[in-house]
C-alpha cells in the first residue's frame, strides 16, 4: 500500500446527524470529508447519526473529496455498532478517536477485519486514521503510526489533548507544541500523512492562516476543518508556489528521462537528485494539479 | 400569439390594452428611435411666496384633486420601513376614492395592510417592479380582476415617459426637505441615500407631495428632488420605521454555501476576459451577490486592477471599494444601507442618479449599457438560461424584476449566482414558471455544484475551461440536481391571467396565470 503524500490538505468535519450538511459536503472542495459519529453528535442522536451516515454515504455524490467516517471509541456503547454499520460500506477510511497504543490498533483492526470477512470484503481497500488525543497516545504514537499497513494517517486532537493534560488550550498552541512535533516525527518516520487539529475560531481568518502556516512549516500534511469557510485559506497555504511547481516539474521530468535510460541518481544544476527528492516533487505536482507528460 | 420565447401572450387584455409580444432583448431598440412618443409633463403654476406647507398628509391629499380612477405612485427607497404608502391609501379609502391604480416602484411586506383595499375595489390596478408577501399571494390567487403589470426599473421610466402610466398623485418620502419641496434622502434621521426612483414621478405626476420628518432651512441640499416639480410639502413625525429603512452596514454573508458560490463567481469573472483595468461592475446586496464583491475586491488588489464605476443598488461595501481607490466612481440609484448616505452626501465621486439615467431603454444610452460585469440572483433558471425572479416555487408572486433585465441586457458579462436547490426545490428547470430576463442576456450560471456557460458564448466557455474551472452542461447539472431533490409536481393554474411581465422595452415577455388554491 502506498502510504505517503495523499492530497489531504483539508479534512472537513460534518456532523453525522445533519442531512443537509452531509448532502452538501462535497461541494466545498475539501480534500477529505469526515462524517462524524463521535463528538459532534449528542448522546441521544448517536443512533440517528449512524443510520443517516449509513444510508447517505454511498448515495450522495461527494465529487472529488475522500470520504472518511469517525466512529465512537470501542469503550463506549456506540463504537462496535458504528463499526458494524460503517465497515461494510467501505469508506475511504475509518477515523478512530483517542488512540493510545499499538495494541489498541491491533484489536480495532481485528474487529474491522472480522466484519470485512463476514461481508466478503478485502482488507486492503479501507484505511485507518488514528487520532492522538491523550498524553498516552502521544507517548505511543510511533507504535501506532508505524506498525500497521492500514494506518495511513495520524491526526492530533488539540482540544481533547489539552483536556487530558489538564491544561488550557491557548491560541498559540503552546501546550500541544511538543505533541504536535512528536506526532509529525512519528508520521514522517512511518511515511504516512499527518493532519493538524482544528482551528476553532471560524471568524479569525488571520489566526487560521498563521496556524496553518505553522503546521505546514513543522511538517503537517493538512489540517482539520470545522467550517467550509476555512478550506480556502488552508488550501492557499498548502498550494505550492509557482517557483516550487516549476522546480518540481523539472525534477520529475528529468527523473522520467533518466529512469528510461536506466539512471537512478542524477544531478540538476549540480545538486544530486535521488528518490526522496523525486517523491517530494511528485507530491508538489499533485497538490498543484500538474501532470508531467 | 407566441412571443419569441414561445410564451403565449394575449393580443389584448381588458383594463391593460393591446399587448406587444417580446421579440428579443435588443430587437425593438435596434432601429435607434422609438415609435412611442414621449408625453408632455404637466405645466403648473405657483404664485410668489405662496406656501406649500400642509398641516397633514390628509390635507395635502385633499388639495391634490383625489378622484375615482386616479393613479397614485410611490418610491420604495424606504424598503420595508415605509409607512406612507399604507397611510396614503388608507386616507384615500376613507375619502371613498375607488378604482385606484397603484404605481409604486416596488412593493414590500410592509405594504401587506393594503390587501383589504384590493379586495374592496379601492385599488383595482397595480404597476410595480416587485410584489411580495401576502399581497403577492393574493395576486397569484386572483384578488384583482385586472392583471398586475410587472416592469423593470428602466421599464417603469419608459412607461411613464410614454404615458402608459399616467400619474395623478405621487407621494415622495424624503429624509430632509425644505418648505418649497427641495428634497433628498441623503441626510436626516431617516436617511436612506439615493432617491433615484422618485425623480421621474416628480417630473410627470400631476400632483407631487413631498413628505418629510426633517424640515430643514431653505434650501435643502442636495436638490435630489427640486422645488419646481413639487406642489405640496408635509411634515410628519416619522416617514417610516428607521430600523427597517437603513440597517447599518451591510455585512458579507457567513453562509459557507453563499461564499462558495461567490468564490466561484469571482473566479469566473477573473477569467472571463472582462476583468480588465477600467471595468464597470454591478452586484446586488443579497446573499452570494455581495460576497462576490468581497472576492473581486481581493483580486483587484492582488492584480492591481482599477475599475471604472460601480452601479446600481449601492452598499457600504461598494463605498469601501471606492474609498480604497479600486473604482473611480459610484452611480447610485438606490442605497442599501445607512453608511452609504454619508458617502453620497460628501464624496463627489459618489453620484446620485435618477432611474432614467440608470436603466431607461428609450433614450440615448442609460448607464446599464456601459456595464462590463453584473452579478444577479435568480429564483429559477431554465436550461435555456431564462431567469425567473418574480414567482416562487409555490406559485406566489414573491420577488422583483427590479434592474435584473436592465442590467443583464447591458452587461458584457451577466453572471447569475444561486444555489442549485433551495430546501428540497431544484432551481434549474426545463422551463421556468415565469420569464423575467431572457436567456440571451445571461452568460453564466454559477452554482455550488458547477458552472454552466450559455452555449451562445463559446469563447467565454473556452476562457473558463482554460482556467480549470468546473464547467458543466446546464442539462447535465439539471439532471444531477433532480437526482438529489426529485422533480416537484407541477403547480396547477387556471386560464385567468393575474399578471403580465413587461420586458424593459414594453413588450410582453411572459404572463402569470391564477394559481389554483389547494
PDB file of N, CA, C and O in Angstrom, chain B residues 471-499:
ATOM      1  N   UNK B 471     -16.709  23.420 -15.385  1.00  0.00           N
ATOM      2  CA  UNK B 471     -17.796  23.780 -16.306  1.00  0.00           C
ATOM      3  C   UNK B 471     -18.643  22.542 -16.597  1.00  0.00           C
ATOM      4  O   UNK B 471     -18.122  21.483 -16.936  1.00  0.00           O
ATOM      5  N   UNK B 472     -19.955  22.714 -16.433  1.00  0.00           N
ATOM      6  CA  UNK B 472     -20.880  21.611 -16.720  1.00  0.00           C
ATOM      7  C   UNK B 472     -21.935  22.090 -17.712  1.00  0.00           C
ATOM      8  O   UNK B 472     -22.314  23.271 -17.688  1.00  0.00           O
ATOM      9  N   UNK B 473     -22.422  21.177 -18.516  1.00  0.00           N
ATOM     10  CA  UNK B 473     -23.565  21.481 -19.361  1.00  0.00           C
ATOM     11  C   UNK B 473     -24.783  21.676 -18.450  1.00  0.00           C
ATOM     12  O   UNK B 473     -25.001  20.893 -17.526  1.00  0.00           O
ATOM     13  N   UNK B 474     -25.568  22.700 -18.721  1.00  0.00           N
ATOM     14  CA  UNK B 474     -26.694  23.008 -17.818  1.00  0.00           C
ATOM     15  C   UNK B 474     -27.717  21.867 -17.795  1.00  0.00           C
ATOM     16  O   UNK B 474     -28.352  21.620 -16.776  1.00  0.00           O
ATOM     17  N   UNK B 475     -27.838  21.131 -18.894  1.00  0.00           N
ATOM     18  CA  UNK B 475     -28.749  19.983 -18.902  1.00  0.00           C
ATOM     19  C   UNK B 475     -28.249  18.904 -17.939  1.00  0.00           C
ATOM     20  O   UNK B 475     -29.036  18.284 -17.220  1.00  0.00           O
ATOM     21  N   UNK B 476     -26.930  18.705 -17.922  1.00  0.00           N
ATOM     22  CA  UNK B 476     -26.356  17.699 -17.018  1.00  0.00           C
ATOM     23  C   UNK B 476     -26.545  18.117 -15.561  1.00  0.00           C
ATOM     24  O   UNK B 476     -26.855  17.292 -14.696  1.00  0.00           O
ATOM     25  N   UNK B 477     -26.335  19.413 -15.303  1.00  0.00           N
ATOM     26  CA  UNK B 477     -26.490  19.884 -13.918  1.00  0.00           C
ATOM     27  C   UNK B 477     -27.950  19.750 -13.478  1.00  0.00           C
ATOM     28  O   UNK B 477     -28.231  19.384 -12.331  1.00  0.00           O
ATOM     29  N   UNK B 478     -28.861  20.018 -14.389  1.00  0.00           N
ATOM     30  CA  UNK B 478     -30.282  19.879 -14.060  1.00  0.00           C
ATOM     31  C   UNK B 478     -30.578  18.428 -13.656  1.00  0.00           C
ATOM     32  O   UNK B 478     -31.237  18.175 -12.640  1.00  0.00           O
ATOM     33  N   UNK B 479     -30.053  17.485 -14.421  1.00  0.00           N
ATOM     34  CA  UNK B 479     -30.294  16.057 -14.127  1.00  0.00           C
ATOM     35  C   UNK B 479     -29.653  15.695 -12.786  1.00  0.00           C
ATOM     36  O   UNK B 479     -30.249  15.009 -11.948  1.00  0.00           O
ATOM     37  N   UNK B 480     -28.424  16.214 -12.568  1.00  0.00           N
ATOM     38  CA  UNK B 480     -27.706  15.908 -11.316  1.00  0.00           C
ATOM     39  C   UNK B 480     -28.511  16.396 -10.105  1.00  0.00           C
ATOM     40  O   UNK B 480     -28.642  15.683  -9.100  1.00  0.00           O
ATOM     41  N   UNK B 481     -29.049  17.582 -10.205  1.00  0.00           N
ATOM     42  CA  UNK B 481     -29.791  18.148  -9.070  1.00  0.00           C
ATOM     43  C   UNK B 481     -31.137  17.427  -8.907  1.00  0.00           C
ATOM     44  O   UNK B 481     -31.561  17.142  -7.784  1.00  0.00           O
ATOM     45  N   UNK B 482     -31.775  17.129 -10.014  1.00  0.00           N
ATOM     46  CA  UNK B 482     -33.054  16.409  -9.931  1.00  0.00           C
ATOM     47  C   UNK B 482     -32.874  15.062  -9.228  1.00  0.00           C
ATOM     48  O   UNK B 482     -33.779  14.591  -8.533  1.00  0.00           O
ATOM     49  N   UNK B 483     -31.710  14.455  -9.406  1.00  0.00           N
ATOM     50  CA  UNK B 483     -31.457  13.175  -8.736  1.00  0.00           C
ATOM     51  C   UNK B 483     -31.429  13.358  -7.214  1.00  0.00           C
ATOM     52  O   UNK B 483     -31.807  12.470  -6.467  1.00  0.00           O
ATOM     53  N   UNK B 484     -30.957  14.496  -6.770  1.00  0.00           N
ATOM     54  CA  UNK B 484     -30.900  14.757  -5.327  1.00  0.00           C
ATOM     55  C   UNK B 484     -32.283  15.109  -4.787  1.00  0.00           C
ATOM     56  O   UNK B 484     -32.714  14.596  -3.760  1.00  0.00           O
ATOM     57  N   UNK B 485     -32.968  15.976  -5.503  1.00  0.00           N
ATOM     58  CA  UNK B 485     -34.210  16.548  -4.945  1.00  0.00           C
ATOM     59  C   UNK B 485     -35.471  15.826  -5.415  1.00  0.00           C
ATOM     60  O   UNK B 485     -36.522  15.948  -4.781  1.00  0.00           O
ATOM     61  N   UNK B 486     -35.389  15.102  -6.522  1.00  0.00           N
ATOM     62  CA  UNK B 486     -36.600  14.652  -7.183  1.00  0.00           C
ATOM     63  C   UNK B 486     -37.204  15.820  -7.949  1.00  0.00           C
ATOM     64  O   UNK B 486     -36.767  16.969  -7.781  1.00  0.00           O
ATOM     65  N   UNK B 487     -38.172  15.536  -8.798  1.00  0.00           N
ATOM     66  CA  UNK B 487     -38.786  16.607  -9.588  1.00  0.00           C
ATOM     67  C   UNK B 487     -40.130  16.959  -8.943  1.00  0.00           C
ATOM     68  O   UNK B 487     -41.008  16.105  -8.820  1.00  0.00           O
ATOM     69  N   UNK B 488     -40.281  18.205  -8.495  1.00  0.00           N
ATOM     70  CA  UNK B 488     -41.537  18.582  -7.832  1.00  0.00           C
ATOM     71  C   UNK B 488     -42.730  18.454  -8.786  1.00  0.00           C
ATOM     72  O   UNK B 488     -42.591  18.675  -9.998  1.00  0.00           O
ATOM     73  N   UNK B 489     -43.885  18.113  -8.229  1.00  0.00           N
ATOM     74  CA  UNK B 489     -45.096  18.059  -9.041  1.00  0.00           C
ATOM     75  C   UNK B 489     -45.402  19.463  -9.547  1.00  0.00           C
ATOM     76  O   UNK B 489     -45.204  20.444  -8.826  1.00  0.00           O
ATOM     77  N   UNK B 490     -45.871  19.581 -10.792  1.00  0.00           N
ATOM     78  CA  UNK B 490     -46.155  20.931 -11.317  1.00  0.00           C
ATOM     79  C   UNK B 490     -47.316  21.591 -10.569  1.00  0.00           C
ATOM     80  O   UNK B 490     -48.216  20.903 -10.071  1.00  0.00           O
ATOM     81  N   UNK B 491     -47.246  22.925 -10.500  1.00  0.00           N
ATOM     82  CA  UNK B 491     -48.338  23.673  -9.873  1.00  0.00           C
ATOM     83  C   UNK B 491     -49.536  23.696 -10.824  1.00  0.00           C
ATOM     84  O   UNK B 491     -49.382  23.536 -12.038  1.00  0.00           O
ATOM     85  N   UNK B 492     -50.697  23.915 -10.283  1.00  0.00           N
ATOM     86  CA  UNK B 492     -51.889  23.959 -11.132  1.00  0.00           C
ATOM     87  C   UNK B 492     -52.417  25.388 -11.231  1.00  0.00           C
ATOM     88  O   UNK B 492     -52.482  26.111 -10.232  1.00  0.00           O
ATOM     89  N   UNK B 493     -52.768  25.748 -12.454  1.00  0.00           N
ATOM     90  CA  UNK B 493     -53.225  27.122 -12.721  1.00  0.00           C
ATOM     91  C   UNK B 493     -54.541  27.118 -13.472  1.00  0.00           C
ATOM     92  O   UNK B 493     -54.881  26.139 -14.138  1.00  0.00           O
ATOM     93  N   UNK B 494     -55.231  28.249 -13.387  1.00  0.00           N
ATOM     94  CA  UNK B 494     -56.429  28.422 -14.222  1.00  0.00           C
ATOM     95  C   UNK B 494     -56.025  29.201 -15.479  1.00  0.00           C
ATOM     96  O   UNK B 494     -54.867  29.591 -15.647  1.00  0.00           O
ATOM     97  N   UNK B 495     -57.008  29.459 -16.349  1.00  0.00           N
ATOM     98  CA  UNK B 495     -56.712  30.225 -17.569  1.00  0.00           C
ATOM     99  C   UNK B 495     -56.633  31.734 -17.302  1.00  0.00           C
ATOM    100  O   UNK B 495     -56.156  32.489 -18.138  1.00  0.00           O
ATOM    101  N   UNK B 496     -57.103  32.152 -16.125  1.00  0.00           N
ATOM    102  CA  UNK B 496     -57.128  33.589 -15.838  1.00  0.00           C
ATOM    103  C   UNK B 496     -55.698  34.134 -15.694  1.00  0.00           C
ATOM    104  O   UNK B 496     -54.857  33.538 -15.008  1.00  0.00           O
ATOM    105  N   UNK B 497     -55.436  35.262 -16.334  1.00  0.00           N
ATOM    106  CA  UNK B 497     -54.126  35.903 -16.219  1.00  0.00           C
ATOM    107  C   UNK B 497     -54.178  36.912 -15.074  1.00  0.00           C
ATOM    108  O   UNK B 497     -55.046  37.790 -15.050  1.00  0.00           O
ATOM    109  N   UNK B 498     -53.267  36.764 -14.120  1.00  0.00           N
ATOM    110  CA  UNK B 498     -53.260  37.665 -12.955  1.00  0.00           C
ATOM    111  C   UNK B 498     -52.089  38.647 -13.002  1.00  0.00           C
ATOM    112  O   UNK B 498     -52.036  39.586 -12.215  1.00  0.00           O
ATOM    113  N   UNK B 499     -51.140  38.399 -13.910  1.00  0.00           N
ATOM    114  CA  UNK B 499     -50.015  39.330 -14.016  1.00  0.00           C
ATOM    115  C   UNK B 499     -49.407  39.266 -15.397  1.00  0.00           C
ATOM    116  O   UNK B 499     -49.419  38.211 -16.037  1.00  0.00           O
TER     117      UNK B 499
END
